[in-house]
Amino acid sequence: MDPWSPNVIVAATDGSEQSLRAANAAAALARTNDAHLFIVTVVRPPEGWWGIVGAPPPAESLGNALADAQRVVLEKTVEAVDLSGVRFDTVEEVGDPANQLAAFAEEKGADLMVIGQRGAGLVERIMVGSVADRLVHIATVPVLVVP
């Protein structure tokens, strides 16, 4: 039996220290296995982000704000991670992070997903739970959780 060797790896990032460690681990695995690495960030659109009073902003404003936030996270990740010798793409998704990541990994035929143990703030973890915890339960590919 041949040893398992991932060909497609998905690294989830939100720009946190934990996600940067996970991205570094994913890059090292991709380099060792000559795998293609997808560095993915998912932004959850905030509900009522315009506040309690007033009309909601145009959809274009929300879209621009989310795109800017994602660009910053991906740039920070690419700068912080040793990607030498790694074939990689950066990907921006919008929606529920765990569901979007699981769907993306399945769509790309990923062999492995790598995610930090924690990334979101305490309030989000209390309200929606850890993305890593949810991914371990819903993903159709192996999930490596990096502390």
XYZ file of N, CA, C and O in Angstrom, residues 41-47 62 66 70 93-99 120 124 127-131 134:
100
model
N -9.733 32.547 2.673
C -10.314 33.324 3.759
C -11.806 33.464 3.490
O -12.222 33.624 2.346
N -12.574 33.348 4.532
C -14.030 33.459 4.418
C -14.497 34.541 5.376
O -14.193 34.500 6.566
N -15.219 35.498 4.833
C -15.770 36.576 5.649
C -17.256 36.333 5.823
O -17.973 36.094 4.855
N -17.686 36.388 7.064
C -19.114 36.274 7.371
C -19.687 37.687 7.323
O -19.273 38.548 8.090
N -20.637 37.953 6.423
C -21.198 39.302 6.377
C -21.921 39.610 7.687
O -22.723 38.797 8.142
N -21.579 40.722 8.299
C -22.232 41.051 9.569
C -23.699 41.404 9.371
O -24.067 42.019 8.376
N -24.509 40.982 10.316
C -25.931 41.323 10.259
C -26.119 42.678 10.927
O -25.615 42.910 12.013
N -21.063 47.313 1.284
C -20.761 46.092 2.038
C -19.785 45.233 1.253
O -18.803 44.742 1.797
N -16.064 44.114 2.586
C -15.678 42.715 2.736
C -14.471 42.373 1.873
O -13.551 41.680 2.316
N -10.840 41.005 3.200
C -10.265 39.753 2.723
C -8.887 39.970 2.114
O -7.964 39.185 2.340
N -13.866 34.010 -0.068
C -15.240 33.523 -0.033
C -16.033 34.362 0.957
O -15.465 34.948 1.878
N -17.344 34.407 0.782
C -18.229 35.118 1.698
C -19.306 34.146 2.163
O -19.868 33.409 1.359
N -19.572 34.135 3.460
C -20.621 33.275 4.000
C -20.209 32.701 5.340
O -19.309 33.214 6.009
N -20.857 31.619 5.726
C -20.519 30.940 6.965
C -19.172 30.246 6.766
O -19.037 29.410 5.864
N -18.153 30.577 7.568
C -16.810 30.039 7.315
C -16.728 28.519 7.244
O -16.145 27.982 6.304
N -17.297 27.809 8.203
C -17.176 26.345 8.190
C -17.842 25.747 6.953
O -17.252 24.891 6.276
N -19.036 26.188 6.653
C -19.743 25.646 5.484
C -19.023 25.987 4.181
O -18.901 25.137 3.299
N -11.258 33.202 15.592
C -12.261 34.220 15.877
C -12.159 34.666 17.324
O -11.600 33.978 18.165
N -17.506 35.593 19.131
C -17.965 34.776 18.003
C -17.935 33.296 18.359
O -18.828 32.545 18.011
N -20.968 32.533 20.396
C -22.226 32.625 19.645
C -22.358 31.557 18.572
O -23.420 30.985 18.389
N -21.300 31.303 17.819
C -21.418 30.383 16.681
C -20.523 29.158 16.788
O -20.599 28.263 15.970
N -19.679 29.109 17.802
C -18.796 27.962 17.970
C -17.534 28.103 17.138
O -17.425 28.960 16.274
N -16.585 27.277 17.424
C -15.309 27.306 16.726
C -15.477 26.787 15.299
O -16.092 25.746 15.077
N -14.897 27.510 14.355
C -14.929 27.060 12.960
C -14.205 25.721 12.837
O -14.679 24.813 12.158
N -16.458 22.912 14.057
C -17.521 22.612 13.084
C -16.959 21.891 11.867
O -17.580 20.966 11.347
